[in-house]
mmCIF file of C-alpha atoms in Angstrom:
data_model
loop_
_atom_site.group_PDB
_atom_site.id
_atom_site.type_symbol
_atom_site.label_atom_id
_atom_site.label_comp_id
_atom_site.label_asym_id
_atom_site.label_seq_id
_atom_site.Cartn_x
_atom_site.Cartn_y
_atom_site.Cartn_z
ATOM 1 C CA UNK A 2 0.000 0.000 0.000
ATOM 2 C CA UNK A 3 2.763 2.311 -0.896
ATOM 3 C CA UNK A 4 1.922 5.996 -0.348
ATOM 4 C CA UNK A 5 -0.983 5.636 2.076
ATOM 5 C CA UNK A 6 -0.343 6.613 5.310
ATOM 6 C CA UNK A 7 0.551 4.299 8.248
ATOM 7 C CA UNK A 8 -2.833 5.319 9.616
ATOM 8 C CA UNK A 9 -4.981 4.737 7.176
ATOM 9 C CA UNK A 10 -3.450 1.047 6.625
ATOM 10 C CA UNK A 11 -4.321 0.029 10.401
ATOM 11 C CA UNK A 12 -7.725 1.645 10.310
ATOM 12 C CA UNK A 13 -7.941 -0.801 6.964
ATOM 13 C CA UNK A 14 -6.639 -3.545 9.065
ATOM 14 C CA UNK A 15 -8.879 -2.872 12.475
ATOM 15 C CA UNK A 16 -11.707 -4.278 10.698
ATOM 16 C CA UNK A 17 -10.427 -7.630 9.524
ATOM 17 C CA UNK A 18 -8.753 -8.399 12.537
ATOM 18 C CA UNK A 19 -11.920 -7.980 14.575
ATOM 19 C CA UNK A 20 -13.568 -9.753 12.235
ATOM 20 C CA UNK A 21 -11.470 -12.839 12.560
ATOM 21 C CA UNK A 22 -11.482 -12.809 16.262
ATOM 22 C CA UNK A 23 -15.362 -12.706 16.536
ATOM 23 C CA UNK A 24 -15.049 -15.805 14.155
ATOM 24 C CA UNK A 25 -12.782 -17.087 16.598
ATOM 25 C CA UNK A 26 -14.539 -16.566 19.802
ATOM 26 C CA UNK A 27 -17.788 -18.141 17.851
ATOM 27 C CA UNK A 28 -15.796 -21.203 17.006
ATOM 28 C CA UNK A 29 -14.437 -21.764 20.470
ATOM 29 C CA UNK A 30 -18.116 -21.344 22.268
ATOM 30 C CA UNK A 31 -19.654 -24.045 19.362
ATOM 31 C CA UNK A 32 -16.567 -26.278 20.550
ATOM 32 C CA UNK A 33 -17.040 -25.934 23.524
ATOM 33 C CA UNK A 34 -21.236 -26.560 23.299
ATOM 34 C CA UNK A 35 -20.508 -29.505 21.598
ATOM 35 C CA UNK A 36 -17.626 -31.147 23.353
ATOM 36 C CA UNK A 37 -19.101 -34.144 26.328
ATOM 37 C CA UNK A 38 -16.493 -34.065 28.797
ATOM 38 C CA UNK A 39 -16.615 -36.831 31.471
ATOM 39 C CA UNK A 40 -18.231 -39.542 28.949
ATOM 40 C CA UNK A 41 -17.216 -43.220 29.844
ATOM 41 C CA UNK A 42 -17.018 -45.385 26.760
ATOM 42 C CA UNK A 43 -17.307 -49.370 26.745
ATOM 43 C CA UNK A 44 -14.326 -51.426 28.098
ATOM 44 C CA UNK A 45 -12.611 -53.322 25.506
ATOM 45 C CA UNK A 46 -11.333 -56.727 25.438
ATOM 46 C CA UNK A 47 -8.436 -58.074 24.019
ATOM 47 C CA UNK A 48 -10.625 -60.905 21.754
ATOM 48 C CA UNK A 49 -13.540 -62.766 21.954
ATOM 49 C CA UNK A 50 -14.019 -66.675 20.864
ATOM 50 C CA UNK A 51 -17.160 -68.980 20.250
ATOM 51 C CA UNK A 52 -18.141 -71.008 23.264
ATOM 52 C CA UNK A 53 -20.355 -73.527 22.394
ATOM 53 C CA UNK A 54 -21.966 -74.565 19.131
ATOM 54 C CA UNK A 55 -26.040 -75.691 18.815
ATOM 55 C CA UNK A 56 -28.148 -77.327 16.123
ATOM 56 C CA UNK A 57 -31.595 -78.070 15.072
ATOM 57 C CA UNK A 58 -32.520 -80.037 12.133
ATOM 58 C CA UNK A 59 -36.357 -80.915 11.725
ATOM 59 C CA UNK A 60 -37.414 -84.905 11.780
ATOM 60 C CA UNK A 61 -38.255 -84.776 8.376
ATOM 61 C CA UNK A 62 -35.432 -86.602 5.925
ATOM 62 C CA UNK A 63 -36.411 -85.781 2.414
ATOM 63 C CA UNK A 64 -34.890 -87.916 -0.065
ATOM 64 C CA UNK A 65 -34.242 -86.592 -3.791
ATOM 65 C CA UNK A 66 -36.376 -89.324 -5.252
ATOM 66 C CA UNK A 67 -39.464 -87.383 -3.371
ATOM 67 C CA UNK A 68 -38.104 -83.737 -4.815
ATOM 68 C CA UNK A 69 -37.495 -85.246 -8.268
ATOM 69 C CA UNK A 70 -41.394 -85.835 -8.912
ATOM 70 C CA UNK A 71 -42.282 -82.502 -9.396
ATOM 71 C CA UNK A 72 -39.625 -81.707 -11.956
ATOM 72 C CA UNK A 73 -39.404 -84.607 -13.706
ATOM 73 C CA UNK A 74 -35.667 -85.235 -12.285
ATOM 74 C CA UNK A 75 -33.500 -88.181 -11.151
ATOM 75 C CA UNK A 76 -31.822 -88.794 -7.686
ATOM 76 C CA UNK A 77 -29.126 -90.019 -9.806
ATOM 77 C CA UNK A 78 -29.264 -85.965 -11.649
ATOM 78 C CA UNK A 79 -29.781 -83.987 -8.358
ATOM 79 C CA UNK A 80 -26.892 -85.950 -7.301
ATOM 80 C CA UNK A 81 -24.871 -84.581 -10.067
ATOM 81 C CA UNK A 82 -25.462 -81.467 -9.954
ATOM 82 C CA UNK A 83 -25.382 -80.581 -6.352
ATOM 83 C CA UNK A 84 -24.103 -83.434 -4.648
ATOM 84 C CA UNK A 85 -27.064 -83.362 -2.310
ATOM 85 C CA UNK A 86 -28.576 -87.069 -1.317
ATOM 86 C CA UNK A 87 -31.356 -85.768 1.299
ATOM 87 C CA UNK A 88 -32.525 -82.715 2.893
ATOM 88 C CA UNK A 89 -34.623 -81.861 5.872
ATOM 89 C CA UNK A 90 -37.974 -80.189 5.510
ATOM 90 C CA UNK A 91 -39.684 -78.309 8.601
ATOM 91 C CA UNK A 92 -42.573 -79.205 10.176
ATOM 92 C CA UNK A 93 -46.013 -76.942 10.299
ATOM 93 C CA UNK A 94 -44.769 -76.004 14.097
ATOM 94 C CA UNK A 95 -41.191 -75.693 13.522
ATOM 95 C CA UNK A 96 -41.019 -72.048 12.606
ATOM 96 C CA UNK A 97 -37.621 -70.151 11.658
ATOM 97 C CA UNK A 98 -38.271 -68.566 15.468
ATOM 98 C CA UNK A 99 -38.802 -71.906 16.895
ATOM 99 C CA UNK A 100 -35.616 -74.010 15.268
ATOM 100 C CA UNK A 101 -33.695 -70.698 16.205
ATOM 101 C CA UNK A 102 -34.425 -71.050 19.856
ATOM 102 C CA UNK A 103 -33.950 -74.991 19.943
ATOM 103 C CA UNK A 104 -30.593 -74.022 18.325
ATOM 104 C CA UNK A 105 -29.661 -71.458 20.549
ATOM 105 C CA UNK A 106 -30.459 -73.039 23.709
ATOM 106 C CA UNK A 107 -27.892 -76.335 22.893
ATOM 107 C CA UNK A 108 -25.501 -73.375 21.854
ATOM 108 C CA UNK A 109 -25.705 -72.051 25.604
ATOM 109 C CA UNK A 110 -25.455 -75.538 27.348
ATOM 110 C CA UNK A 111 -22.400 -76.287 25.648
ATOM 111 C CA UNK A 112 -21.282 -72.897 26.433
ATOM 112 C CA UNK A 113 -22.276 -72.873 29.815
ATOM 113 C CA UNK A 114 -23.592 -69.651 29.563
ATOM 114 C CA UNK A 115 -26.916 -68.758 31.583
ATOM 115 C CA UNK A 116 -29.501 -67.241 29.387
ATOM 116 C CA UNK A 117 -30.037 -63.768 31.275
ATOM 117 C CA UNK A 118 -25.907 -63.366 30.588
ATOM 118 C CA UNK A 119 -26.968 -63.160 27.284
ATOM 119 C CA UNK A 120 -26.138 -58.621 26.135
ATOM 120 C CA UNK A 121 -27.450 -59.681 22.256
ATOM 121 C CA UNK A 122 -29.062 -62.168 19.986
ATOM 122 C CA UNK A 123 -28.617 -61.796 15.990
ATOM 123 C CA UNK A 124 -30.401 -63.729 13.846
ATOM 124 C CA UNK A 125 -29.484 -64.064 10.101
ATOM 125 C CA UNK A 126 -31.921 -65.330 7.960
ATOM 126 C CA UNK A 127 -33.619 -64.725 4.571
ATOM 127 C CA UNK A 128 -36.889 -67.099 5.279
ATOM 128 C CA UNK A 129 -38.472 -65.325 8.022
ATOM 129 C CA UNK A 130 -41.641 -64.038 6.256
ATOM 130 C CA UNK A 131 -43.071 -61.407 8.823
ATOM 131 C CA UNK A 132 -40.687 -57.917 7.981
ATOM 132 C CA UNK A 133 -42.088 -56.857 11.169
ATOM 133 C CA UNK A 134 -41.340 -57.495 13.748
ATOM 134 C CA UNK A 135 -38.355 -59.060 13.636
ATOM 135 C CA UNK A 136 -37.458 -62.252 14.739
ATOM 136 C CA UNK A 137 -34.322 -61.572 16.891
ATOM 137 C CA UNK A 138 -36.208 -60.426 19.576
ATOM 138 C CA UNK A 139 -39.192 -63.334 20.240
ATOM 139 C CA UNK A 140 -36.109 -65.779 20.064
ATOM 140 C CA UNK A 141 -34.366 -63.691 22.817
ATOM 141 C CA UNK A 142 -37.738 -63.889 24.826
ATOM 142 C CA UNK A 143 -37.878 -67.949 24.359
ATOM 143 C CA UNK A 144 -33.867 -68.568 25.195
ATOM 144 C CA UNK A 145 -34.625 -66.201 28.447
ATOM 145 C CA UNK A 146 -32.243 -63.314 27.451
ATOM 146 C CA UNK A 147 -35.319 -61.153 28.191
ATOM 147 C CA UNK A 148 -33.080 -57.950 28.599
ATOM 148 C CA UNK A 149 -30.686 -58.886 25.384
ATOM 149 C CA UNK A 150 -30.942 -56.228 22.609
ATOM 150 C CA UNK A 151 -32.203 -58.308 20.044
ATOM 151 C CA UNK A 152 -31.647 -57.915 15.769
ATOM 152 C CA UNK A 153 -32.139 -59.186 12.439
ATOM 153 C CA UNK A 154 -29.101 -59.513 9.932
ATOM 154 C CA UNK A 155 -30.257 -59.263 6.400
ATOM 155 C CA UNK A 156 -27.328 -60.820 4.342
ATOM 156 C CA UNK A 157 -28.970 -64.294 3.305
ATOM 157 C CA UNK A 158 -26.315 -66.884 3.028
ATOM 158 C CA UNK A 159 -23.591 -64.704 4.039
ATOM 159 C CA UNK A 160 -25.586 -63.829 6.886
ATOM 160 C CA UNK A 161 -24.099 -66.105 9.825
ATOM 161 C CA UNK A 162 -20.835 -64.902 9.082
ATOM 162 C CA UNK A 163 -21.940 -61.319 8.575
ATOM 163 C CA UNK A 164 -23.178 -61.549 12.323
ATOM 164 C CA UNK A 165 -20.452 -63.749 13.944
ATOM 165 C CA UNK A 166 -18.196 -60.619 13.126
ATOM 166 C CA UNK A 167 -20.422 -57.996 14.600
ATOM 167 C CA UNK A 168 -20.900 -60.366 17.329
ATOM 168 C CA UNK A 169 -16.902 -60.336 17.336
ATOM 169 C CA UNK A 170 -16.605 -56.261 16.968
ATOM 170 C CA UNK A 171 -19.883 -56.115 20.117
ATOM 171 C CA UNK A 172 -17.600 -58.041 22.485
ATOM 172 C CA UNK A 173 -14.204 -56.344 21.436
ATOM 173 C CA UNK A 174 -15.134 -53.534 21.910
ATOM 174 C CA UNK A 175 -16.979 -53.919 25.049
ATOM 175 C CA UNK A 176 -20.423 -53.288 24.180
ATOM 176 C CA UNK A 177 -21.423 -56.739 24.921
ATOM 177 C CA UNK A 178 -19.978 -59.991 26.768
ATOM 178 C CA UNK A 179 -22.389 -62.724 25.840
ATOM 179 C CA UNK A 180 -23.757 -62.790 22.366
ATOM 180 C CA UNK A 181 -25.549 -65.457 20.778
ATOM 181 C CA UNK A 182 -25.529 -65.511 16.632
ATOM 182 C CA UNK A 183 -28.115 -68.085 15.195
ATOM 183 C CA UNK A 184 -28.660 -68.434 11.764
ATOM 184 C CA UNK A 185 -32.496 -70.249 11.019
ATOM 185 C CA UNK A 186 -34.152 -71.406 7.857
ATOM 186 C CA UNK A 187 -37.239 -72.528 6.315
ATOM 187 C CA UNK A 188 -36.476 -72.533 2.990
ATOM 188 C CA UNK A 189 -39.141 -74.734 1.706
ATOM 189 C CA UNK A 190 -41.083 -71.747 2.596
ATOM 190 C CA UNK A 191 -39.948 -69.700 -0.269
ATOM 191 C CA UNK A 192 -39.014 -72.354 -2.707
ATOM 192 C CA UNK A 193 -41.209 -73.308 -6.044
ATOM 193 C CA UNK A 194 -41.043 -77.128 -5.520
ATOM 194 C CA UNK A 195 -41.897 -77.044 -9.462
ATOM 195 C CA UNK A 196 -38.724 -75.096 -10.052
ATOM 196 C CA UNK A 197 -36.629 -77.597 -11.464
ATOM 197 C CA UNK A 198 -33.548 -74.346 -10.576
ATOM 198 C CA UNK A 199 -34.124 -74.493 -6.953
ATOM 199 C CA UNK A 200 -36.447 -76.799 -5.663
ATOM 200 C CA UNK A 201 -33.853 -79.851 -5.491
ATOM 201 C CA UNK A 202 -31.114 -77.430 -3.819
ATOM 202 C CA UNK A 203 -32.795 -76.542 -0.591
ATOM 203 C CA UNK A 204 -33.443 -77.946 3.363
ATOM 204 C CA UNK A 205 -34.466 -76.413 6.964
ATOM 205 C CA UNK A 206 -32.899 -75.771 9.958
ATOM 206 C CA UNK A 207 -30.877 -73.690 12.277
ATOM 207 C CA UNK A 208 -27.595 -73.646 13.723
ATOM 208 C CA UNK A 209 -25.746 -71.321 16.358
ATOM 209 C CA UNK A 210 -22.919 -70.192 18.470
ATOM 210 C CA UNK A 211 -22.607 -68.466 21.490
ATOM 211 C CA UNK A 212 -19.613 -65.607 21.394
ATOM 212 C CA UNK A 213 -18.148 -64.505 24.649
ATOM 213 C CA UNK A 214 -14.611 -62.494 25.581
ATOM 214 C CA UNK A 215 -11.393 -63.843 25.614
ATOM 215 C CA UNK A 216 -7.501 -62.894 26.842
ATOM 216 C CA UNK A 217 -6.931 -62.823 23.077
ATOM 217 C CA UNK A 218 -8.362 -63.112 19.793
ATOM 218 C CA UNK A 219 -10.155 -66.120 18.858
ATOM 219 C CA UNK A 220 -11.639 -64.627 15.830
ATOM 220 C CA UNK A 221 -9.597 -63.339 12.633
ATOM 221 C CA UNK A 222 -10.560 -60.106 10.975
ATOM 222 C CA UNK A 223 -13.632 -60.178 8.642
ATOM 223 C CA UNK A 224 -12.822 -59.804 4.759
ATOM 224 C CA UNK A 225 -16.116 -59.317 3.183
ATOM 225 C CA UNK A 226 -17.855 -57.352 0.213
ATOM 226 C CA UNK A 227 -20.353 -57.230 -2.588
ATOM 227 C CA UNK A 228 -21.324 -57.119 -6.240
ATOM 228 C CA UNK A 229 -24.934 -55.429 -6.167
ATOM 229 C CA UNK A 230 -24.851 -55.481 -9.794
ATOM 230 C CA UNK A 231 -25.375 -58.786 -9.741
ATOM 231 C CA UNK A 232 -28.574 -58.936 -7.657
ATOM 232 C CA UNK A 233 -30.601 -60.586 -10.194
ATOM 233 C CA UNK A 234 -28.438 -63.649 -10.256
ATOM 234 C CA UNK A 235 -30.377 -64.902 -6.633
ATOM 235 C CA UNK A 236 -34.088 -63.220 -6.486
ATOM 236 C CA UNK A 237 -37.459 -63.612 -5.798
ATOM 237 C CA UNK A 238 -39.572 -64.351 -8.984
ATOM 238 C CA UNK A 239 -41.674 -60.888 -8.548
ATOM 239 C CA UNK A 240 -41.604 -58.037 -6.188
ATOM 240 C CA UNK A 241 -44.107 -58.360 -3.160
ATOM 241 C CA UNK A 242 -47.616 -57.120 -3.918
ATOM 242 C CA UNK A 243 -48.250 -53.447 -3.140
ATOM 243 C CA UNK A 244 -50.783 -53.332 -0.264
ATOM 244 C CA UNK A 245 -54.161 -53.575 -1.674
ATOM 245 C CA UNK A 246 -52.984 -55.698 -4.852
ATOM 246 C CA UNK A 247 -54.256 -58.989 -5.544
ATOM 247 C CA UNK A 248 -52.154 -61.498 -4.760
ATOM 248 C CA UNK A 249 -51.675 -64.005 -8.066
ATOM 249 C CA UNK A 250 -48.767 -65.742 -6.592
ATOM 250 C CA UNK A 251 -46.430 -65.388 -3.510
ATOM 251 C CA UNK A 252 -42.685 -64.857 -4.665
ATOM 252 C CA UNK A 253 -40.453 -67.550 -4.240
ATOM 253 C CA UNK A 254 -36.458 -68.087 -5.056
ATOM 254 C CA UNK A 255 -35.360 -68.197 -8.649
ATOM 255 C CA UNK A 256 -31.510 -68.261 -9.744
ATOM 256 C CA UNK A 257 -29.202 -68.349 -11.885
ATOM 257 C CA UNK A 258 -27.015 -70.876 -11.551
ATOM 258 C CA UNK A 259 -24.395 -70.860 -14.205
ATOM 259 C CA UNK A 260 -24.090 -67.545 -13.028
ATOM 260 C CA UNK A 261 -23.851 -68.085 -9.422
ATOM 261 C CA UNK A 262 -21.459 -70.992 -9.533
ATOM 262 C CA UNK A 263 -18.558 -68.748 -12.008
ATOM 263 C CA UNK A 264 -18.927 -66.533 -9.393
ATOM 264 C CA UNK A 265 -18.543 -68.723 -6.495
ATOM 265 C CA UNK A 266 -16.090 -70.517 -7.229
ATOM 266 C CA UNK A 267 -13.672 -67.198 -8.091
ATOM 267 C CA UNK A 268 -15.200 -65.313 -4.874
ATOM 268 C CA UNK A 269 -14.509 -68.065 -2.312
ATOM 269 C CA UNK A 270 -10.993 -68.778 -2.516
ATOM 270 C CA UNK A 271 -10.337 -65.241 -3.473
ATOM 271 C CA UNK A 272 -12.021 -63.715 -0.339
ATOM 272 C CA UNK A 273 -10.608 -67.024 1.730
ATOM 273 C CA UNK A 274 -7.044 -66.584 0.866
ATOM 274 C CA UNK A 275 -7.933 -62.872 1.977
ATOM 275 C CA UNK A 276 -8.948 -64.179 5.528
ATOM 276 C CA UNK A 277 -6.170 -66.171 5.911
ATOM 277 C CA UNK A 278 -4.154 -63.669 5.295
ATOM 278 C CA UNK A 279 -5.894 -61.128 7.560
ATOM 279 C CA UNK A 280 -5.429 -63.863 10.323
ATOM 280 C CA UNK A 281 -1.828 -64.324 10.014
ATOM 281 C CA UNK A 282 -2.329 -67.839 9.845
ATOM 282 C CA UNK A 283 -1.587 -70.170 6.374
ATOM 283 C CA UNK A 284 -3.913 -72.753 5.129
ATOM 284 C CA UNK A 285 -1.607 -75.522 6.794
ATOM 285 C CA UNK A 286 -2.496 -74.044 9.830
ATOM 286 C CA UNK A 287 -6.120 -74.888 9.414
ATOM 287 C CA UNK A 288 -7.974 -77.442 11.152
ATOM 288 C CA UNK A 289 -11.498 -77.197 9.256
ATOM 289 C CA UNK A 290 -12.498 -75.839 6.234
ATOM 290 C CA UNK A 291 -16.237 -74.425 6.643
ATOM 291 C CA UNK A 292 -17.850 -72.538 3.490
ATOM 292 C CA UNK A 293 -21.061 -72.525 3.298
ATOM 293 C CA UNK A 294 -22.874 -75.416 2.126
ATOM 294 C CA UNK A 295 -24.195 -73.829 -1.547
ATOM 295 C CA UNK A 296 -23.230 -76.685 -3.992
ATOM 296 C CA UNK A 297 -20.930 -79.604 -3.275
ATOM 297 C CA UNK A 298 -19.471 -78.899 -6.930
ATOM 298 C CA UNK A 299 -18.547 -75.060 -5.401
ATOM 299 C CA UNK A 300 -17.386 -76.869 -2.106
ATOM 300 C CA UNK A 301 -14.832 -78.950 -3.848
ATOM 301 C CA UNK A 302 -14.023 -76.681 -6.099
ATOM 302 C CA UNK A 303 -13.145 -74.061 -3.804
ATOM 303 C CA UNK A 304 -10.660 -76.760 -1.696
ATOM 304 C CA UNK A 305 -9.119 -77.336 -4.480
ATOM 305 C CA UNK A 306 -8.338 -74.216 -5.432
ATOM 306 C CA UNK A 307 -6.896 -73.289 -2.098
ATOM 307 C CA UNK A 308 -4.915 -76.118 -1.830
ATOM 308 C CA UNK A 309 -5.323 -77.249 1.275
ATOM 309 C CA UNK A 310 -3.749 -79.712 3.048
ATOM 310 C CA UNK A 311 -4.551 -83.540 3.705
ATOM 311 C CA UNK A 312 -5.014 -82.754 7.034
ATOM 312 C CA UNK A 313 -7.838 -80.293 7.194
ATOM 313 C CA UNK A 314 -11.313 -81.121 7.210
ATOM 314 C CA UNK A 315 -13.667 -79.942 4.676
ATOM 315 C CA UNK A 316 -17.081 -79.566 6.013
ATOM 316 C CA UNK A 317 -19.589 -81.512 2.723
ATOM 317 C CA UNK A 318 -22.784 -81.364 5.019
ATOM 318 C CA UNK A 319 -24.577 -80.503 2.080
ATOM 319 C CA UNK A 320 -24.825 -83.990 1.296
ATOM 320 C CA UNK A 321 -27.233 -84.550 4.178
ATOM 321 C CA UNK A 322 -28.663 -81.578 4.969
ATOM 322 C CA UNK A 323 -28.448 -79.494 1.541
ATOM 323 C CA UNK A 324 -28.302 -75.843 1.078
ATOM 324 C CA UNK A 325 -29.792 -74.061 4.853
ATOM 325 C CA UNK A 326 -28.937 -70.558 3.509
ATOM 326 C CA UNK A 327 -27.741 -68.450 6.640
ATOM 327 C CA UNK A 328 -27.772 -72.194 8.618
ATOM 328 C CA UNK A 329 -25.395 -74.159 6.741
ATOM 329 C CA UNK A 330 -22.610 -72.827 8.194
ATOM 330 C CA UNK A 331 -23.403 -73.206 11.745
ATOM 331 C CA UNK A 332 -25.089 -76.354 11.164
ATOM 332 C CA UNK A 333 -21.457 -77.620 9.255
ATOM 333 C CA UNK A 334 -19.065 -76.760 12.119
ATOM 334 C CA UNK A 335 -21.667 -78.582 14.814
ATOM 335 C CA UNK A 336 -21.817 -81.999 12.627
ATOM 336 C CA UNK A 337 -17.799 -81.532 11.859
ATOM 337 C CA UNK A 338 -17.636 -81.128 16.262
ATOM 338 C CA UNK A 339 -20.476 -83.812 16.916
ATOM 339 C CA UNK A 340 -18.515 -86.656 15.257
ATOM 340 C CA UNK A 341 -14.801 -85.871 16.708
ATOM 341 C CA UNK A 342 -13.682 -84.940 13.214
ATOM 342 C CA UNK A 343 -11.908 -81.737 13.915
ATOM 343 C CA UNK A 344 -10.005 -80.862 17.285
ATOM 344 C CA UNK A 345 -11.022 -78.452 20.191
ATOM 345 C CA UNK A 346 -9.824 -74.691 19.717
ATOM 346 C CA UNK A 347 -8.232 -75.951 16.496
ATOM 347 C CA UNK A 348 -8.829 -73.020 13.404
ATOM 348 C CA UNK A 349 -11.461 -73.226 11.474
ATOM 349 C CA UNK A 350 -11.775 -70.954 7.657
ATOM 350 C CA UNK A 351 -15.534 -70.040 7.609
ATOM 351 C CA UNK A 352 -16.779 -68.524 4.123
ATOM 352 C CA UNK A 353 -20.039 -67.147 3.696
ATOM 353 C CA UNK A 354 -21.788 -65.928 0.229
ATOM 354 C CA UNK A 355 -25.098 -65.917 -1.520
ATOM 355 C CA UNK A 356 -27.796 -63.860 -2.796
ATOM 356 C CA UNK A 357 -26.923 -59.524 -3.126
ATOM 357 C CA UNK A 358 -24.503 -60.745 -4.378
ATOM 358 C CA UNK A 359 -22.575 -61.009 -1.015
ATOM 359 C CA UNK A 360 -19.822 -62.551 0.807
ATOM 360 C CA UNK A 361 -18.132 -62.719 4.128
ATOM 361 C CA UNK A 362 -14.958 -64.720 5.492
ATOM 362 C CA UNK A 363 -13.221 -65.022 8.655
ATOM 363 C CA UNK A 364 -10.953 -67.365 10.713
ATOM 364 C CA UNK A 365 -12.239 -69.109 13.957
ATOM 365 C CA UNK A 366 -11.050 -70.950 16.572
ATOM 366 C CA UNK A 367 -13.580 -73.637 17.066
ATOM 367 C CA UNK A 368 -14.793 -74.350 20.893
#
């Protein structure tokens, strides 16, 4: 400002600078509004691990030659194709709620784990028909966790593994000690048994875990993701009605599956090798294999792919109990544990992935 006066050039100034420190002063007071001083957070944990593991398959044993009338199929071709020899269908009073509970309970024996120590119950499933209210919380009710917050997890047959790492990240971080993580099914519920795509593929039941704290981790990170632009791959056959429609038909499952099984079987061992390596642990170091129970074809082919070694088990529950959506998994790692064929605490790679198109993988130690 050469040639103005010294002055005039701090009477230009006076105005500025006030401004600024008014903007100042106003900042501080918001901070200070807004600032919570004296707020206790959660205590964390150094890890948390699964307790004790609990299953419920209906009575029912469906073979394939009972499936196979209604679409003009073969045991010998749903064999093929799947790998699946029987299946278990639900009976009229074994709702998803119902088989969840039954689950859960065994889950909490094993565990030892009184009900009322129960902070949360998550239920994964993709059967339970009712949007409201959820299910989470009537199961919560039945086990006796009557003061357990109580949710729904919405990732179909990702789902269980979807929740047994929130469960992980509740406990962790403090905001729970007990949870319990169920994954139920009544798939026959929303299957076309004329649908010569789905209807052979499909059973009931429920499986489930009870997660509690631990001196250090017994769960690996979660690796998990999705490829919404491939919803349509594993959908309902029509949007629900709008309210006041007539109803022509109730939705039920359709899929792709060429489509689904490319994808599977690069997802799986892609996301797998993923969790392994988010663990810190190789595949040698496994004692189980546990993907979800989709297609003994994807099972196999997935194994293979990852190379693992003679000694770890590969869960094929399929076989028997066929594909239980958000169940399979738990349902897999209590069968592997019921028969001796894995160790205690030995590692255990769980993979998760279905309809969105979703997946989730973690590593385990198994109780």
């Amino acid at each position: 400002m050469t040639g103005v006066p010294a002055q005039t050039r701090m009477e230009a100034r006076e105005p500025t600078e006030a401004r600024e420190r008014t903007e100042a002063r106003e900042r501080t007071e918001v901070r200070e509004r807004t600032e919570v001083r004296g707020l206790r957070g959660p205590a964390a944990v150094p890890g948390s691990r699964i307790l004790g593991v609990g299953a419920h398959r209906p009575a029912r044993v469906v073979s394939n030659a009972e499936v196979a009338v209604a679409i003009d199929s073969s045991d010998e071709w749903i064999r093929r194709r799947s790998g699946i020899a029987t299946r278990r269908f639900a009976a009229p009073d074994e709702s998803v709620v119902e088989m969840a509970t039954a689950a859960s309970l065994k889950a909490l024996a094993q565990a030892g784990v009184a009900p009322d120590a129960v902070d949360t119950v998550l239920l994964a499933s993709m059967s339970q028909l009712e949007q409201s209210p959820p299910a989470a919380p009537r199961v919560a009710h039945r086990i006796g966790a009557r003061a357990a917050g109580a949710l729904d997890v919405g990732a179909a047959c990702a789902g269980f593994v979807h929740a047994l790492a929130t469960a992980d990240s509740l406990i962790r971080s403090g905001n729970s000690r007990h949870v319990v993580v169920v994954g139920s099914e009544r798939m026959s519920d929303i299957v076309d048994p004329t649908d010569r795509g789905t209807a052979f593929l499909f059973g009931d039941g429920a499986g489930a875990v009870v997660v509690g704290p631990a001196t250090e981790p017994g769960m690996g990170p979660v690796v998990w993701g999705s490829a919404g632009d491939r919803h349509e791959a594993i959908a309902h056959s029509r949007p629900w009605p709008v309210p006041g429609a007539p109803v022509a038909a109730t939705p039920t499952l359709r899929m792709d599956g060429p489509a689904v099984f490319r994808w599977a079987v690069a997802t799986v061992p892609a996301v797998a090798r993923a969790a392994l390596g988010a663990a810190g642990v190789a595949a040698a170091d496994l004692a189980a294999f546990v993907p979800h129970q989709a297609n003994l074809r994807i099972v196999d082919t997935a194994a293979a792919a990852l190379r693992l070694p003679p000694h770890v088990v590969v869960a094929r529950d399929i076989v028997r109990t066929a594909n239980t959506s958000a169940a399979s998994i738990p349902l897999a790692m209590e069968e592997l544990l019921a028969r001796g064929a894995v160790p205690r605490r030995g590692l255990a790679l769980l993979v998760g992935f279905g309809a969105g198109l979703g997946h989730a993988a973690q590593v385990v130690a198994l109780p």
